[in-house]
C-alpha positions as MATLAB code, in Angstrom:
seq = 'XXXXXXXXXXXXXXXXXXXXXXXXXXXXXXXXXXXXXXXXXXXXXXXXXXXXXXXXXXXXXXXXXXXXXXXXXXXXXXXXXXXXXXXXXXXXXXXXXXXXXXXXXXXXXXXXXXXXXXXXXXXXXXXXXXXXXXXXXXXXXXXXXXXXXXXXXXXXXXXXXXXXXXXXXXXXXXXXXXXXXXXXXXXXXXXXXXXXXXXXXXXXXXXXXXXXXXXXXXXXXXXXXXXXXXXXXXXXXXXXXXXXXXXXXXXXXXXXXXXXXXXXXXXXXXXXXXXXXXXXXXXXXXXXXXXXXXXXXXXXXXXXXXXXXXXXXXXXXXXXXXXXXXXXXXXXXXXXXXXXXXXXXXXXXXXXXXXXXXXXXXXXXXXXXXXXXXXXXXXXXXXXXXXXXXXXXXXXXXXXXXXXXXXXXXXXXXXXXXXXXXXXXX';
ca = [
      13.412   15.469   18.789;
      11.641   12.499   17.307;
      13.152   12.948   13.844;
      16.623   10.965   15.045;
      14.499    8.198   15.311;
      11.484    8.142   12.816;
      13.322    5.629   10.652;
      12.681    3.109   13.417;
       8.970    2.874   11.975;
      10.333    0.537    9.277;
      11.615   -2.275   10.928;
       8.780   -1.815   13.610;
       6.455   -2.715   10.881;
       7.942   -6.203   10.592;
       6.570   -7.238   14.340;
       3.216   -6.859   13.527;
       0.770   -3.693   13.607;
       1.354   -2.850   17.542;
       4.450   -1.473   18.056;
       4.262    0.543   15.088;
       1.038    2.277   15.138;
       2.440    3.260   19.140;
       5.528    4.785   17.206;
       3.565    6.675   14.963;
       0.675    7.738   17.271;
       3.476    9.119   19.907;
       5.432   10.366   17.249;
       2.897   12.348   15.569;
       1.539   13.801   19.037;
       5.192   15.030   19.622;
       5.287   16.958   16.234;
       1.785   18.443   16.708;
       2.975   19.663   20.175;
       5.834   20.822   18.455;
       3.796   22.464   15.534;
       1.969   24.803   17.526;
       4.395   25.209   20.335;
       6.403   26.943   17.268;
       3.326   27.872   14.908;
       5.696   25.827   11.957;
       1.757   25.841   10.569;
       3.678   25.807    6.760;
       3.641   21.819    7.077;
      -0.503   21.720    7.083;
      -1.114   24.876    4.987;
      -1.439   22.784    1.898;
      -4.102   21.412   -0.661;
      -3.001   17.276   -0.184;
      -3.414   17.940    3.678;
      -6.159   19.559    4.151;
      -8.200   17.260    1.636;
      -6.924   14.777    4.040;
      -8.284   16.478    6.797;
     -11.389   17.026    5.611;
     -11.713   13.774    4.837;
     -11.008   12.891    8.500;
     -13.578   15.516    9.652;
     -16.413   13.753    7.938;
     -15.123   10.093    8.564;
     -16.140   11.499   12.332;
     -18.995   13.058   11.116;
     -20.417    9.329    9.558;
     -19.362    7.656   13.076;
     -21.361    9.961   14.942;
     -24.191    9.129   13.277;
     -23.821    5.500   13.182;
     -25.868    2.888   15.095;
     -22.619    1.984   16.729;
     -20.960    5.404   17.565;
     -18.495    4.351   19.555;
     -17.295    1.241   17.907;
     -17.288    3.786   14.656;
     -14.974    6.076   16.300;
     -12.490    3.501   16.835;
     -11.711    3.804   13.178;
     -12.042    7.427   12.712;
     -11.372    9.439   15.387;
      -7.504    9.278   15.366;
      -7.130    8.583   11.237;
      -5.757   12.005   11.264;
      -2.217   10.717   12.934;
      -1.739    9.412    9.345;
      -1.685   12.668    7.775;
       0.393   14.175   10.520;
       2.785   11.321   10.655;
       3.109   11.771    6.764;
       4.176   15.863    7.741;
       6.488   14.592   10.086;
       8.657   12.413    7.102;
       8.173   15.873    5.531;
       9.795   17.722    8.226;
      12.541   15.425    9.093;
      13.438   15.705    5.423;
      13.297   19.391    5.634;
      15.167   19.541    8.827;
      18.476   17.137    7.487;
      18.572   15.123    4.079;
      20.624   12.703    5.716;
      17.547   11.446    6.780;
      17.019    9.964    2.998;
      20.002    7.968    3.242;
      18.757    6.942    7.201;
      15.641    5.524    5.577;
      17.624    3.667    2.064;
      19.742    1.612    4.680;
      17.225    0.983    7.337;
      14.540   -0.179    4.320;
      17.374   -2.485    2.532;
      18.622   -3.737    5.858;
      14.856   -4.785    6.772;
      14.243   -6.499    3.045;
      17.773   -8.159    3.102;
      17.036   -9.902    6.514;
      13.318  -10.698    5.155;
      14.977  -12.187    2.209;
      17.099  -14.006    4.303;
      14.574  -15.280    6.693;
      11.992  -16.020    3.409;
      13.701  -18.193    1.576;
      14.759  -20.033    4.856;
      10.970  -20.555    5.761;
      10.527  -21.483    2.178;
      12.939  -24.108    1.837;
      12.886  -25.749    5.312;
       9.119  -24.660    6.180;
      10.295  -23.134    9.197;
      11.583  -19.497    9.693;
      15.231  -18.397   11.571;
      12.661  -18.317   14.667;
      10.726  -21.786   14.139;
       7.846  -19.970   12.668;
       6.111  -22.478    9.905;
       4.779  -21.797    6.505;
       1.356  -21.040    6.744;
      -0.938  -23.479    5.743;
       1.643  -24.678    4.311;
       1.913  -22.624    1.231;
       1.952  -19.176    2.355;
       5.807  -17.827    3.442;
       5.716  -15.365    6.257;
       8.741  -14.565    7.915;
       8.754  -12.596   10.754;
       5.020  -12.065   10.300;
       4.164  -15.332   11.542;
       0.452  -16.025   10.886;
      -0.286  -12.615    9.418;
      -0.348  -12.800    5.765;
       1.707   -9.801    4.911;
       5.228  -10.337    3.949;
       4.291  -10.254    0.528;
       1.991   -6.969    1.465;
       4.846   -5.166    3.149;
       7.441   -5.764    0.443;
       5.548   -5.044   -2.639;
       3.847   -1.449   -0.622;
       7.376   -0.380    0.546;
       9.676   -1.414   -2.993;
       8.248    1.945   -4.748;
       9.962    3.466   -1.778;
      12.751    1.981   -1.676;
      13.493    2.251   -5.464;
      13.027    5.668   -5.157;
      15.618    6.344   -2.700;
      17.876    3.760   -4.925;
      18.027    6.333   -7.610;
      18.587    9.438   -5.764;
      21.538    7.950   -3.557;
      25.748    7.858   -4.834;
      26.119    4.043   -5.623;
      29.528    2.468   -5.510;
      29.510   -0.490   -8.236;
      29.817   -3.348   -5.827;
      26.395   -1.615   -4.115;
      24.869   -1.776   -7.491;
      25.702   -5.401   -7.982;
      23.957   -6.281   -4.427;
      20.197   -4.597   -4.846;
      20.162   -5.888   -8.224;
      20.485   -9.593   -7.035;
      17.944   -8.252   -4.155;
      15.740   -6.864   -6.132;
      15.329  -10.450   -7.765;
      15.285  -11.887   -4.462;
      12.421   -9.439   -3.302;
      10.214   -9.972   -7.000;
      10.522  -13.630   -6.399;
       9.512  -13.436   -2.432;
       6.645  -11.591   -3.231;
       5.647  -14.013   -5.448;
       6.202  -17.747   -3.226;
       4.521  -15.378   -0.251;
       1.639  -16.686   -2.045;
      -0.175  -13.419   -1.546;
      -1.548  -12.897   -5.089;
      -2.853   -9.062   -4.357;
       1.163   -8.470   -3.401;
       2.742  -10.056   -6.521;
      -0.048   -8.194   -8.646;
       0.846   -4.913   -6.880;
       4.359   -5.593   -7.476;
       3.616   -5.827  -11.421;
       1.734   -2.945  -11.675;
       4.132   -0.411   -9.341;
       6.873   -2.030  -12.200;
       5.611   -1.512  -15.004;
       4.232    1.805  -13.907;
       7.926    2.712  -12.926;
       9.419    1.646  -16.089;
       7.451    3.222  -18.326;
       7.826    6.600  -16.839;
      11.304    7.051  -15.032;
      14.505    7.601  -17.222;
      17.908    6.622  -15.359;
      18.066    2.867  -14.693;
      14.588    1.866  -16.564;
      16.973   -0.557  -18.156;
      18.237   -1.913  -14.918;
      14.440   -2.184  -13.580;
      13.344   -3.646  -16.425;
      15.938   -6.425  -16.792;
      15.947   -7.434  -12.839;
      11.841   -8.063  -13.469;
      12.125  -10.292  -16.543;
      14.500  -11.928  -14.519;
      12.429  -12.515  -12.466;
       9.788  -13.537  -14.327;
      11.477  -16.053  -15.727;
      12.191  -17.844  -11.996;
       9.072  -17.249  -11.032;
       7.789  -19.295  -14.080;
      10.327  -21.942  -13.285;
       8.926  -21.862   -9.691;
       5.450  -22.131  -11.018;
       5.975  -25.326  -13.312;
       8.064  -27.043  -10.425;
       6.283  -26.504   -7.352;
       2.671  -28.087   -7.200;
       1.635  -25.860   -3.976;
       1.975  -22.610   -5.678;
       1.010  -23.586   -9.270;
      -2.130  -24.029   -7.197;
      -2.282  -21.389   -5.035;
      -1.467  -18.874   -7.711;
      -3.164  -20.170  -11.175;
      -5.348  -22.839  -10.669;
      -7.238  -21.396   -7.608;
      -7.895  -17.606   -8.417;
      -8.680  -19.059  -12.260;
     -11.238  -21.902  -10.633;
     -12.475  -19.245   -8.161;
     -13.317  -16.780  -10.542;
     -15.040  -19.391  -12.277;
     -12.616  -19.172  -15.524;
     -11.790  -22.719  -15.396;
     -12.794  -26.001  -14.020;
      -9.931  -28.341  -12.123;
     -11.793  -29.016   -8.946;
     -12.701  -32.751   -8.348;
     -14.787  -31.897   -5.802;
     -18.307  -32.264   -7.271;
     -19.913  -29.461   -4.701;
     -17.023  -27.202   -4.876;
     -17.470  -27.596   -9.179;
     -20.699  -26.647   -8.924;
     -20.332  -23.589   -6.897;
     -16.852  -22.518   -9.450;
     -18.367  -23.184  -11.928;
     -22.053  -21.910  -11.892;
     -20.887  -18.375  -13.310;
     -18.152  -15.826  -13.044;
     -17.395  -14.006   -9.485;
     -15.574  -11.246   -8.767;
     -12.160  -12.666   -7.546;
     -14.195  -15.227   -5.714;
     -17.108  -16.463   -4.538;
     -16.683  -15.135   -1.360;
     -15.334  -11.566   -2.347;
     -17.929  -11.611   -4.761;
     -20.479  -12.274   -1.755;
     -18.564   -9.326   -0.230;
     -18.804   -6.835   -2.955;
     -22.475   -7.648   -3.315;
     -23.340   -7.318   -0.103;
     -21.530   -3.854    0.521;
     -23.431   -2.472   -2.365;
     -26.692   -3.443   -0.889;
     -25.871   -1.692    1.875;
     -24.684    1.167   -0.049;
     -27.763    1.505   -2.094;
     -29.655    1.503    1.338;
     -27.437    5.181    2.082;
     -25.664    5.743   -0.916;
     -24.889    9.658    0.497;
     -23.596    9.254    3.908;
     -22.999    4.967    4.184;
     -23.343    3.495    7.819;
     -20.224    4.348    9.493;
     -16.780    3.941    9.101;
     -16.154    0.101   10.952;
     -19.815   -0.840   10.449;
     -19.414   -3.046    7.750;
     -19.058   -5.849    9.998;
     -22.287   -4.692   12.115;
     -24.381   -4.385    8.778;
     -23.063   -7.740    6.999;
     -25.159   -9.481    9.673;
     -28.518   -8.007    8.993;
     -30.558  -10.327    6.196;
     -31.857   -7.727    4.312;
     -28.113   -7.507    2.958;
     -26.697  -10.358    2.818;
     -26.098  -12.127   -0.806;
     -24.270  -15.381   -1.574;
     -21.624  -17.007    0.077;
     -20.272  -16.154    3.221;
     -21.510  -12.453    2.900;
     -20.427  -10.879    6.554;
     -16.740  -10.349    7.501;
     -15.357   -7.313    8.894;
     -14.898   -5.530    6.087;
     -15.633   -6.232    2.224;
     -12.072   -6.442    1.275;
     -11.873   -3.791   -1.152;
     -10.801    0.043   -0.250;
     -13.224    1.746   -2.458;
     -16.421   -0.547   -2.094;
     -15.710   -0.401    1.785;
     -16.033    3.276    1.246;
     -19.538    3.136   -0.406;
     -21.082    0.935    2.091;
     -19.510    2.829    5.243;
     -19.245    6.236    4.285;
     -21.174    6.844    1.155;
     -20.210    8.366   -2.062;
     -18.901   11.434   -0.506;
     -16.361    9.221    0.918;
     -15.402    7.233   -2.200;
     -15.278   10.451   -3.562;
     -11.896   11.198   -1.534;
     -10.276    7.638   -2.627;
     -11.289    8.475   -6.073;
      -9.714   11.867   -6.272;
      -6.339   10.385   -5.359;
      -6.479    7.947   -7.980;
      -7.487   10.916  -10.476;
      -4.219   12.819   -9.007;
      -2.402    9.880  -10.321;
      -3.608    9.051  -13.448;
      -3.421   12.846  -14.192;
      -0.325   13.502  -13.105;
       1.391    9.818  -15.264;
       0.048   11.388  -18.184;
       1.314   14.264  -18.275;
       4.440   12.033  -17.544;
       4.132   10.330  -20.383;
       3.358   13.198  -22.410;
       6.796   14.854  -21.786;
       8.200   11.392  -22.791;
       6.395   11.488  -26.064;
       7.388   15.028  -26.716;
      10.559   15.001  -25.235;
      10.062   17.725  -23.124;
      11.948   18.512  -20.002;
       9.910   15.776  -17.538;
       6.775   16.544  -15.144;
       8.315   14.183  -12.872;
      11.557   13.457  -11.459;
      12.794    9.678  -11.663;
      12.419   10.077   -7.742;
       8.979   11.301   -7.755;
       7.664    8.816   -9.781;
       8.702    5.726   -8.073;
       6.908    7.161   -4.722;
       3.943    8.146   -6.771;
       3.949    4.447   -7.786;
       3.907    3.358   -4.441;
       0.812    5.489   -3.301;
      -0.451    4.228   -6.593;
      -0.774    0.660   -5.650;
      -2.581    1.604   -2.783;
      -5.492    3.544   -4.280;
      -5.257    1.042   -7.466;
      -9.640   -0.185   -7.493;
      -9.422   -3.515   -8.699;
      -8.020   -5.727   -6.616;
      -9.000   -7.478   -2.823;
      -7.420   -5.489   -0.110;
      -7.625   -4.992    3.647;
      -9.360   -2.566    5.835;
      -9.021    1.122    4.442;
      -8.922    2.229    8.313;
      -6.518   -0.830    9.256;
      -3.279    0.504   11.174;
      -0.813   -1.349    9.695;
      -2.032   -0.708    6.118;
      -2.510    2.891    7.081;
       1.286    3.589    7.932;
       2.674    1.574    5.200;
       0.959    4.056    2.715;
       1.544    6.979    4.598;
       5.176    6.376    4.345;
       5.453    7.168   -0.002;
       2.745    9.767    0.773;
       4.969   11.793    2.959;
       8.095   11.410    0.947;
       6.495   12.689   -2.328;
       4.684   15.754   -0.288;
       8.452   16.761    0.588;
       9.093   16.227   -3.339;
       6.444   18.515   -5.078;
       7.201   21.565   -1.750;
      10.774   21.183   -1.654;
      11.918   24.567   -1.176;
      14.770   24.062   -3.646;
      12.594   22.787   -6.246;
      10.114   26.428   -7.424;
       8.677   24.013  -10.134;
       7.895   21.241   -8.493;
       6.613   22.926   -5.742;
       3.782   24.256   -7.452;
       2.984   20.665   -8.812;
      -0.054   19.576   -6.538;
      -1.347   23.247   -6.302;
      -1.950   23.195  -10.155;
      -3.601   20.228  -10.409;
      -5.411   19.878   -7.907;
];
């Protein structure tokens, strides 16, 4: 069975979105075979899934009656592997807890040998396999020209905290993902990927606040942190640029540009992360206002862009608008921001009543466990920041991965309280 091998999807995800998505597509077939072949329909029969489902149900629904059906489809006729694939993590969980432990070493071998590799590319401009900084700011690693190190680290930390906590720790073990965990905050950070680093602040403090057992430990590693990443800030020219003086100019906040055309354009008013994304954001409206129910189809975006009528500011047509939730209004309508929205809701919800039992010292809503993987899917339906396509492969595993994990959390057989979490709420 697949399950002796589903941990492989991890370090697949470090060579780029191919090999992975053909993991989890052929993965996820095998379990549906498997599924019916022994009706084990228990894994589907719940509220989370068959939301999801749904959801996938009328993402075909808006392709089929886009201009470009069959480009649509390409984005939403197989979206549903993600929700399987997140059943399967259930399952294998279900089947043998070793699994847990599988995952912990296979996720802290892969961000030890990124470490590795990062600071290497950092400090010589080339990577272990000659691959250069890009553009000569941004650190990649392994990802080579795809901006994502900092993406994959600060999606999959939530994840790996979580199993941190729940796993028997010699001391020498502690000593080692503490100095990691430094190593990680700090890679995020000279990745140069400013959505990653913020992503990795807000999954923090969100963990800190609401876990109990090594809050302390979290909390000192990230001023830690903070404080090199300060240093590295006030010594290094490149990324005191790319990460203060560029989204600050670009946002039109302040005014450092030389460049008399580029000053005029940063500094005629204030944009939404950037004159560009602002462009984007703008323009994906337009077209959302033009079918606010339905939107044009999921992958139409960068059909629509190109059409006049919507097009506002700078550079208005990419492939998608950056942004999960505004890609959602112009491509599928409010019905499908609706479904992004709800998740977010879930979360919020669910954190305060967190925080309640803090407050009241109650016996916690959430275990320390749960709440580090509810961080992680967190970060991904978090609204205000510039992201990548919703329907994107890559992007799509790397937040099914907490997803499953915390389904196997709240409908863990051994757990009667927590398995009645989601069905209470939502």
């Amino acid at each position: 069975m697949i399950t002796n091998y589903i941990v492989l999807v991890i370090p697949l995800l470090i060579s780029g979105p191919f090999l992975p998505d053909l993991f989890v597509s052929i993965s996820s077939l095998i379990f549906l075979f498997y599924v019916f072949k022994n009706k084990h329909f228990s894994y589907f029969n719940n509220k989370p899934l068959l939301i999801f489902f749904i959801f996938c149900v009328y993402a075909i629904f808006c392709s089929l009656i886009s201009e470009n059906i069959l480009l649509s489809l390409e984005s939403s006729l197989f979206y549903f592997r993600i929700g399987i694939f997140a059943c399967l993590i259930w399952y294998c969980i279900d089947r043998d807890r070793k699994i847990l432990n599988y995952f912990y070493y296979i996720l802290l071998i892969s961000f030890s040998v990124l470490v590795v590799d990062g600071y290497i590319q950092f400090i010589s401009g080339k990577n272990i396999l000659g691959y250069q900084t890009v553009y000569g700011v941004h650190v990649s690693s392994f990802f080579n020209d795809e901006l994502i190190l900092g993406s994959y680290l600060s999606r999959l930390f939530p994840l790996l905290f979580a199993l941190f906590l729940i796993k028997d720790k010699a001391k020498y073990e502690l000593y080692y993902v503490g100095i990691l965990f430094i190593l990680v905050d700090v890679l995020i950070y000279i990745s140069a990927e400013r959505t990653a680093f913020v992503f990795l602040n807000l999954s923090t403090i969100f963990m800190i606040i609401l876990i109990n057992k090594y809050q302390k430990f979290r909390l000192i590693i990230f001023l830690i942190s903070l404080v090199a990443v300060f240093l590295l800030t006030y010594f290094n020219d490149n990324l005191h640029q790319r990460m203060i003086l560029d989204p600050g100019q670009k946002m039109g906040l302040i005014n450092t540009n030389d460049n008399e055309k580029e000053q005029k354009i940063y500094t005629q008013k204030k944009y939404i992360f950037s004159p560009v994304h602002d462009s984007l954001v703008r323009t994906a409206l337009k077209m959302f206002m033009d079918k606010p129910i339905i939107g044009h189809g999921p992958k139409m975006f960068r059909i629509k862009c190109k059409e006049k009528k919507y097009q506002i500011g700078i550079n208005p047509c990419q492939t998608h608008p950056h942004n999960f939730y505004i890609q959602l209004l112009a491509e599928m309508g409010i019905v499908g921001f609706t479904f992004l929205f709800a998740v977010f809701s879930y979360v919020i919800y669910v954190s305060c009543h967190q925080l309640k039992s803090i407050i009241l010292k109650q016996e916690r809503y959430l275990t320390d466990y749960q709440v580090c993987l509810l961080a992680g899917i967190f970060v991904t339906v978090w609204p205000i920041a510039p992201n990548g396509n919703f329907f994107n492969n890559w992007l799509a595993i790397t937040y099914s991965l907490p997803f499953g994990f915390y389904l196997e959390s709240i409908y863990d057989k051994k757990n009667p309280r927590a398995k009645i979490l989601i069905k209470k709420e939502l």
